[in-house]
C-alpha atoms as a printed R data frame, in Angstrom:
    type eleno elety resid chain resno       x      y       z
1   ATOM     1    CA   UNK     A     1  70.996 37.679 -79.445
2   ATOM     2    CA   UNK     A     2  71.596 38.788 -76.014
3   ATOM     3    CA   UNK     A     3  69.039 40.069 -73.962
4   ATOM     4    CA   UNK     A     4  70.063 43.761 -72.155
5   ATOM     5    CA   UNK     A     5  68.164 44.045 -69.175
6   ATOM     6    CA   UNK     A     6  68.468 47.468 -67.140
7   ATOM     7    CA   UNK     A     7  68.797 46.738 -63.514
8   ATOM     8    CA   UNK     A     8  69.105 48.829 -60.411
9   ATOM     9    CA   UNK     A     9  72.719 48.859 -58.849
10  ATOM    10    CA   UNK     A    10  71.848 48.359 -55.599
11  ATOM    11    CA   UNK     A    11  68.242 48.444 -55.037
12  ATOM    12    CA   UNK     A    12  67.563 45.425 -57.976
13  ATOM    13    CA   UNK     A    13  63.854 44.700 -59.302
14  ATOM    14    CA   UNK     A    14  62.485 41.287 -57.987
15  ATOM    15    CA   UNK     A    15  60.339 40.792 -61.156
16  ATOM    16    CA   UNK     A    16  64.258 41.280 -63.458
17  ATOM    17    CA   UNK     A    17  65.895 38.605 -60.772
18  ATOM    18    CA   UNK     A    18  63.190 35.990 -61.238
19  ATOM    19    CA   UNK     A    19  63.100 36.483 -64.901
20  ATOM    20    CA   UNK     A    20  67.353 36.002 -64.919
21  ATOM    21    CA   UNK     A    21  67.122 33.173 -62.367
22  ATOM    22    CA   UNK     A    22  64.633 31.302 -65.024
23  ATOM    23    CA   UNK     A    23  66.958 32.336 -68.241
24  ATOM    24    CA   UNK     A    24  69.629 30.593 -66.126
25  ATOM    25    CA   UNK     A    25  67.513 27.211 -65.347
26  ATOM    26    CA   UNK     A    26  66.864 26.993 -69.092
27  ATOM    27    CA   UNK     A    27  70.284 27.213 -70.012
28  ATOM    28    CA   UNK     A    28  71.347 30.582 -70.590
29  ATOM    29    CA   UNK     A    29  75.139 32.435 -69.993
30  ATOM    30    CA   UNK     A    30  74.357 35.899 -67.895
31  ATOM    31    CA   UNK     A    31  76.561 38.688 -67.625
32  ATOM    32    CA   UNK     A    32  76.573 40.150 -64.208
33  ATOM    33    CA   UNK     A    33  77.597 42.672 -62.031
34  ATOM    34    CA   UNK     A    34  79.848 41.924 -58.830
35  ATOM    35    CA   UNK     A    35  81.706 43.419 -56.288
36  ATOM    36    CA   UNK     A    36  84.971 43.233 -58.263
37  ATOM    37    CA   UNK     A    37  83.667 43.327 -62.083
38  ATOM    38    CA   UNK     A    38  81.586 42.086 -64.434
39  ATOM    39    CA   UNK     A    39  81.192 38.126 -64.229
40  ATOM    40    CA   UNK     A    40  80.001 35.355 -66.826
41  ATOM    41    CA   UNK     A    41  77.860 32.926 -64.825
42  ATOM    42    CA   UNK     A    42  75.792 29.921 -65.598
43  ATOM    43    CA   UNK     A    43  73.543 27.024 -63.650
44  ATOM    44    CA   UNK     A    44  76.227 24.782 -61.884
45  ATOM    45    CA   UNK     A    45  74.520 21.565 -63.721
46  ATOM    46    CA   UNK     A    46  74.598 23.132 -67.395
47  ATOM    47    CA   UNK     A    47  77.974 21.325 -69.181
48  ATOM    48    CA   UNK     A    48  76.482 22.808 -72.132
49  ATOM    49    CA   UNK     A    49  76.727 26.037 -70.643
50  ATOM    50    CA   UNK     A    50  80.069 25.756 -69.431
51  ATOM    51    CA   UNK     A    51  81.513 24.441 -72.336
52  ATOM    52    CA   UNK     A    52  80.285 27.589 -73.955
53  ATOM    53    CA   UNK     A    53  81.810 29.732 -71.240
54  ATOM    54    CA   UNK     A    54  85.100 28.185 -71.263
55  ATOM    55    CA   UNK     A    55  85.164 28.516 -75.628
56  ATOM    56    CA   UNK     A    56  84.435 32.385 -74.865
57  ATOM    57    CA   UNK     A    57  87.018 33.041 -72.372
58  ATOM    58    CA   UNK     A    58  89.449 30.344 -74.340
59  ATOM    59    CA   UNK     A    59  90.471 28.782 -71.629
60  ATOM    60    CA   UNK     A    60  91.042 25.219 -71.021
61  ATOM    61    CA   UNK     A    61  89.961 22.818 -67.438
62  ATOM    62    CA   UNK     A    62  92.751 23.911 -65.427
63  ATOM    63    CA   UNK     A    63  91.725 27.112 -65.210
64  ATOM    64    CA   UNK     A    64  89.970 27.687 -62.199
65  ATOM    65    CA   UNK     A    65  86.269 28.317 -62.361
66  ATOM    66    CA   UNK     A    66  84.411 30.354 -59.794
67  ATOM    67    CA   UNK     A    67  81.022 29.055 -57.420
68  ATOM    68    CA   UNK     A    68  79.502 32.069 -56.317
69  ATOM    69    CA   UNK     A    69  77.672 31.065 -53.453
70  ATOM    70    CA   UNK     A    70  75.280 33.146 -51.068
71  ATOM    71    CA   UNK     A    71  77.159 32.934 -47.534
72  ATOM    72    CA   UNK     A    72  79.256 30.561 -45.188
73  ATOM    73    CA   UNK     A    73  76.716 27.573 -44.998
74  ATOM    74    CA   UNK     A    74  76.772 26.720 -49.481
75  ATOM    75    CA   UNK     A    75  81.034 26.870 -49.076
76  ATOM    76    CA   UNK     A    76  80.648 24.337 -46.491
77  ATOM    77    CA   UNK     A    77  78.243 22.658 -48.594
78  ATOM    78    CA   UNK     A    78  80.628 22.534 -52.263
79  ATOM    79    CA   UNK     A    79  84.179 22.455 -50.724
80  ATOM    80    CA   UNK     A    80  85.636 20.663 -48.052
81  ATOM    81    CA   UNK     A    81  86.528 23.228 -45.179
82  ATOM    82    CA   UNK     A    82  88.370 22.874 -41.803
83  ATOM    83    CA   UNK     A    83  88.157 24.788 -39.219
84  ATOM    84    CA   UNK     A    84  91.418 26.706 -39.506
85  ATOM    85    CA   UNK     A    85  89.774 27.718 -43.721
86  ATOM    86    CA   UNK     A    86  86.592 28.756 -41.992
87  ATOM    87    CA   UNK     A    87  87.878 31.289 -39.550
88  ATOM    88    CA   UNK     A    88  88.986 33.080 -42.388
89  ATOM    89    CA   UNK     A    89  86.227 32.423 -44.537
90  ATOM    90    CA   UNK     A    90  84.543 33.770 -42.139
91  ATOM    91    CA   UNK     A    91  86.897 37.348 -41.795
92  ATOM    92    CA   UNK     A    92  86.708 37.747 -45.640
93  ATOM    93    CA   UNK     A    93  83.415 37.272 -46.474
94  ATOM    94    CA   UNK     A    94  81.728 38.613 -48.135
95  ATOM    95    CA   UNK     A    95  83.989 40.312 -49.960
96  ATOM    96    CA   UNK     A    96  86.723 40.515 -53.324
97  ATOM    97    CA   UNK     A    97  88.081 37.729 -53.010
98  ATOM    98    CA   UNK     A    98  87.846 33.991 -54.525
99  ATOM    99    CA   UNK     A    99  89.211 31.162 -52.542
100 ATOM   100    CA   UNK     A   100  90.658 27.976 -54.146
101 ATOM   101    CA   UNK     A   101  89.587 24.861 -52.234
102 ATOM   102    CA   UNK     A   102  89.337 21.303 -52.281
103 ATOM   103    CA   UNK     A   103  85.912 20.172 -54.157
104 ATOM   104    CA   UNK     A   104  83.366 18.484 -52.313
105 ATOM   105    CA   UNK     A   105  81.431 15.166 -53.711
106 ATOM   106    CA   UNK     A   106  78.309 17.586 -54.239
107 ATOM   107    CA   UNK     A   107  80.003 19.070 -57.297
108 ATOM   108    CA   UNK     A   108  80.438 17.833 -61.067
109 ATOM   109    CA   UNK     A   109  84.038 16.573 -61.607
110 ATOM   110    CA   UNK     A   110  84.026 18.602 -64.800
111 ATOM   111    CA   UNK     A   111  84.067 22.026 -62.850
112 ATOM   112    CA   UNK     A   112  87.352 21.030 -60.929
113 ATOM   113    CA   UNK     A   113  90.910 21.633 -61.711
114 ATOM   114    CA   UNK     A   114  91.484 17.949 -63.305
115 ATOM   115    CA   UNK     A   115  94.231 17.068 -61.025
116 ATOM   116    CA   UNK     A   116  93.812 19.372 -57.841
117 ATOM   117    CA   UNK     A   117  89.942 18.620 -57.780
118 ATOM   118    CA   UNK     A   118  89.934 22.130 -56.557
119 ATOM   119    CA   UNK     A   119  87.471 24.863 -57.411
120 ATOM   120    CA   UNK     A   120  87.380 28.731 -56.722
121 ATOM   121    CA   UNK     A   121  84.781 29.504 -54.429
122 ATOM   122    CA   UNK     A   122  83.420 33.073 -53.404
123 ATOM   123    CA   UNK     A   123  80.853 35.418 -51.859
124 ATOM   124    CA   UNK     A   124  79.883 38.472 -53.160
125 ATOM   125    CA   UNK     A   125  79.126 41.943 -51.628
126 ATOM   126    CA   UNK     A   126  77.170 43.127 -54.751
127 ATOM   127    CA   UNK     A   127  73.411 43.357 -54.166
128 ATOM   128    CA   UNK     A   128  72.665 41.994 -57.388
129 ATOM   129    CA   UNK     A   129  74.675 39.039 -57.412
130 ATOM   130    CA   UNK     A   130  73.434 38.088 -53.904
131 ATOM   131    CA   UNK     A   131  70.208 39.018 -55.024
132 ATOM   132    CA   UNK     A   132  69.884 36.265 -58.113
133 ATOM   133    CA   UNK     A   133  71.947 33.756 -55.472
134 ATOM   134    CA   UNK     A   134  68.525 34.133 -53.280
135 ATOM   135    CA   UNK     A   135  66.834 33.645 -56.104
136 ATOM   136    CA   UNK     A   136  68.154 31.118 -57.952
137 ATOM   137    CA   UNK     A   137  68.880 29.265 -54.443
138 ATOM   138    CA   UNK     A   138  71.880 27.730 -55.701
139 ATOM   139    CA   UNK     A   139  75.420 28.687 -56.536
140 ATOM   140    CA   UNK     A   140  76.370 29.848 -59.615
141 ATOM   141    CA   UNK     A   141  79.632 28.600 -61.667
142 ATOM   142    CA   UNK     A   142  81.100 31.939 -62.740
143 ATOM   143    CA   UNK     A   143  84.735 33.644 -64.134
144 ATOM   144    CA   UNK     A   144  85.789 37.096 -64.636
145 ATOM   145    CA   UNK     A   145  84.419 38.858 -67.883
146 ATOM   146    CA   UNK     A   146  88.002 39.415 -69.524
147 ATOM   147    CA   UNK     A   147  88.078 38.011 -73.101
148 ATOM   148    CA   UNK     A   148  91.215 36.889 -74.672
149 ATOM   149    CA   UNK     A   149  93.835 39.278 -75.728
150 ATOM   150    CA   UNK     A   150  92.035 41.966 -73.601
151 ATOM   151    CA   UNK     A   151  94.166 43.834 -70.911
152 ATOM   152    CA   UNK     A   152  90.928 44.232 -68.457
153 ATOM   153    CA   UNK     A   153  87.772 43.283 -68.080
154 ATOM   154    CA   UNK     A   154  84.829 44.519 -69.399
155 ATOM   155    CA   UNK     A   155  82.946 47.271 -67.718
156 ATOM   156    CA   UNK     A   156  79.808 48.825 -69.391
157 ATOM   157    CA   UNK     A   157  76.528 47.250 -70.343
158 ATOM   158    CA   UNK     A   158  76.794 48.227 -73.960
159 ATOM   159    CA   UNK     A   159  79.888 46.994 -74.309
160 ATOM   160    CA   UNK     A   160  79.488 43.310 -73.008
161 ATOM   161    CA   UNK     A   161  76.373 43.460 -75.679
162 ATOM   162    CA   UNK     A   162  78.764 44.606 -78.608
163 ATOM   163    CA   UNK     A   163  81.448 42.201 -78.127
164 ATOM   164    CA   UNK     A   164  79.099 38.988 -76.878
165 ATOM   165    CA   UNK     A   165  75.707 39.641 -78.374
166 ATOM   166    CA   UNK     A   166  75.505 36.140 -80.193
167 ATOM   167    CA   UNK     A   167  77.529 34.584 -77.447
168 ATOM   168    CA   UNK     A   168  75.678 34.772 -74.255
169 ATOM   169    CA   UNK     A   169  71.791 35.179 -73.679
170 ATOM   170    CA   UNK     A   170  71.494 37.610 -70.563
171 ATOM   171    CA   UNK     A   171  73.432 40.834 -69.882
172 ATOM   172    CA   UNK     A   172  72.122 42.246 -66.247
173 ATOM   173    CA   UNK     A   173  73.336 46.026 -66.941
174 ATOM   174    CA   UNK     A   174  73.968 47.691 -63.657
175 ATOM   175    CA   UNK     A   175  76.224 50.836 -65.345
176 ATOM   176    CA   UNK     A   176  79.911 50.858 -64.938
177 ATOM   177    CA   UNK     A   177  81.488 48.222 -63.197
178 ATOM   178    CA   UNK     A   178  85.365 47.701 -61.969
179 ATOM   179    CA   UNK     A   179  88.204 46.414 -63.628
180 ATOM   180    CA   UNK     A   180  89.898 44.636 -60.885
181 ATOM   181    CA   UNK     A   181  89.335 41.311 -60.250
182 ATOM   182    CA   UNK     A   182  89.424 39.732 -57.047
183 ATOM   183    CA   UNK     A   183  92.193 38.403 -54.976
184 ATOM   184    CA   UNK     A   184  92.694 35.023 -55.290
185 ATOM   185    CA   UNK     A   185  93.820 33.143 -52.259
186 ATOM   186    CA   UNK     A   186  94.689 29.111 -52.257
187 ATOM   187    CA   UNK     A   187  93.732 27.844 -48.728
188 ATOM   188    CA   UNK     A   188  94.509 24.244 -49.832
189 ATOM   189    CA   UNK     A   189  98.084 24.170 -47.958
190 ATOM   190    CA   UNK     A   190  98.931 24.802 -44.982
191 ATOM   191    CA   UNK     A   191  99.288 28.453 -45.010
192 ATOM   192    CA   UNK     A   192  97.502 30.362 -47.309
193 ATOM   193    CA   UNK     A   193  99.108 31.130 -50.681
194 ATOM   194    CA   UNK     A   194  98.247 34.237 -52.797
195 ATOM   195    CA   UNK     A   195  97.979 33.286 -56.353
196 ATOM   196    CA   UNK     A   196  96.650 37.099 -57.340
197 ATOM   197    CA   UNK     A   197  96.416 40.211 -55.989
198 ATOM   198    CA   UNK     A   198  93.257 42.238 -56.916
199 ATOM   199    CA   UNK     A   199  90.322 44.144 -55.069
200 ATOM   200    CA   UNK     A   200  90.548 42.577 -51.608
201 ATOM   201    CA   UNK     A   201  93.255 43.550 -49.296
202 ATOM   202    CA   UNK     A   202  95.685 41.446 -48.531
203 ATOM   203    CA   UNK     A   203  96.349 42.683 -45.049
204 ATOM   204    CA   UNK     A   204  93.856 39.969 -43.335
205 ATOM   205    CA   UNK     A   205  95.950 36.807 -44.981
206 ATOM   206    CA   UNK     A   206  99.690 38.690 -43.685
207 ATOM   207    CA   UNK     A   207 100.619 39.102 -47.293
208 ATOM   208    CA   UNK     A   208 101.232 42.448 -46.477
């Protein structure tokens, strides 16, 4: 049974963060509040964990998974960057948008695309989820809270809890959250390529 914690939109309790970061070491799935919408997240490490995510979302390994990371210095650290990708890294974060690039060696070859040995990478502008990111001190491996055969995502507490409560161990309830996901840019070529248009503008990239 899911556990529905009510926490403050933008001012969140320290004791709730520490208490979601240690649900997260021990294995659990968390629902959680972004800058776009609502995100499933677990410990980068956890197969278990991800295995579960992927059976809830029904989506296979090449579909791109998301590492949330806290700022500039962890994207460096998971994903190879040049110095062309980190200018605008560096313009669109943080911010809506998730940014496929090549996987470092630090990360588990089970949370790349199986060919591309790519990975979506991102930094929120949510308080909470750079909040449990400080906490945790790691990244988190995350994708948007849509569930099959559903038109958006979810966007209310209650509602992740009645369609996920024997699913997922965590719900972080911050009230209403969006239904647009982020904009998904591939920096892997050598231009980027916009593979979906969501919250972030696309102005900065010249898509517009």
């Amino acid at each position: 049974m899911a556990r529905v914690v009510n926490i403050h939109p933008d001012s969140p309790q320290s004791r709730l963060l520490v208490q979601a970061a240690e649900f997260i070491r021990n294995g659990a799935i968390v629902a959680l509040p972004t800058d776009s919408c609502y995100a499933l997240g677990c410990h980068l490490g956890d197969k278990e964990a991800l295995d579960r995510i992927r059976l809830i979302r029904q989506m296979d390994d090449r579909h791109h998974l998301t590492l949330m990371v806290r700022d500039l210095s962890e994207i460096a650290h998971f994903a190879r960057v040049d110095n062309a990708q980190y200018r605008l890294l560096k313009a669109a974060t943080p911010g809506s948008y998730t940014f496929i690039l090549e996987g470092s060696k630090e990360l588990p070859r089970r949370v790349m695309h199986p060919k591309r040995k790519t990975i979506g990478v991102r930094v929120p502008d949510h308080p909470i989820a750079l909040a449990l990111l400080e906490e945790l001190k790691e990244p988190l491996l995350t994708t948007t809270l849509q569930l099959p055969g559903d038109e958006n995502p979810l966007t209310e507490g209650w509602e992740i809890q009645d369609r996920l409560e024997d699913q997922i161990e965590l719900i972080l309830d911050a009230g209403t959250c969006g239904i647009e996901p982020t904009t998904v840019v591939d920096l892997t070529g050598p231009a980027p390529e916009l593979v979906r248009a969501g919250r972030g503008p696309l102005a900065p990239f010249g898509f517009e």
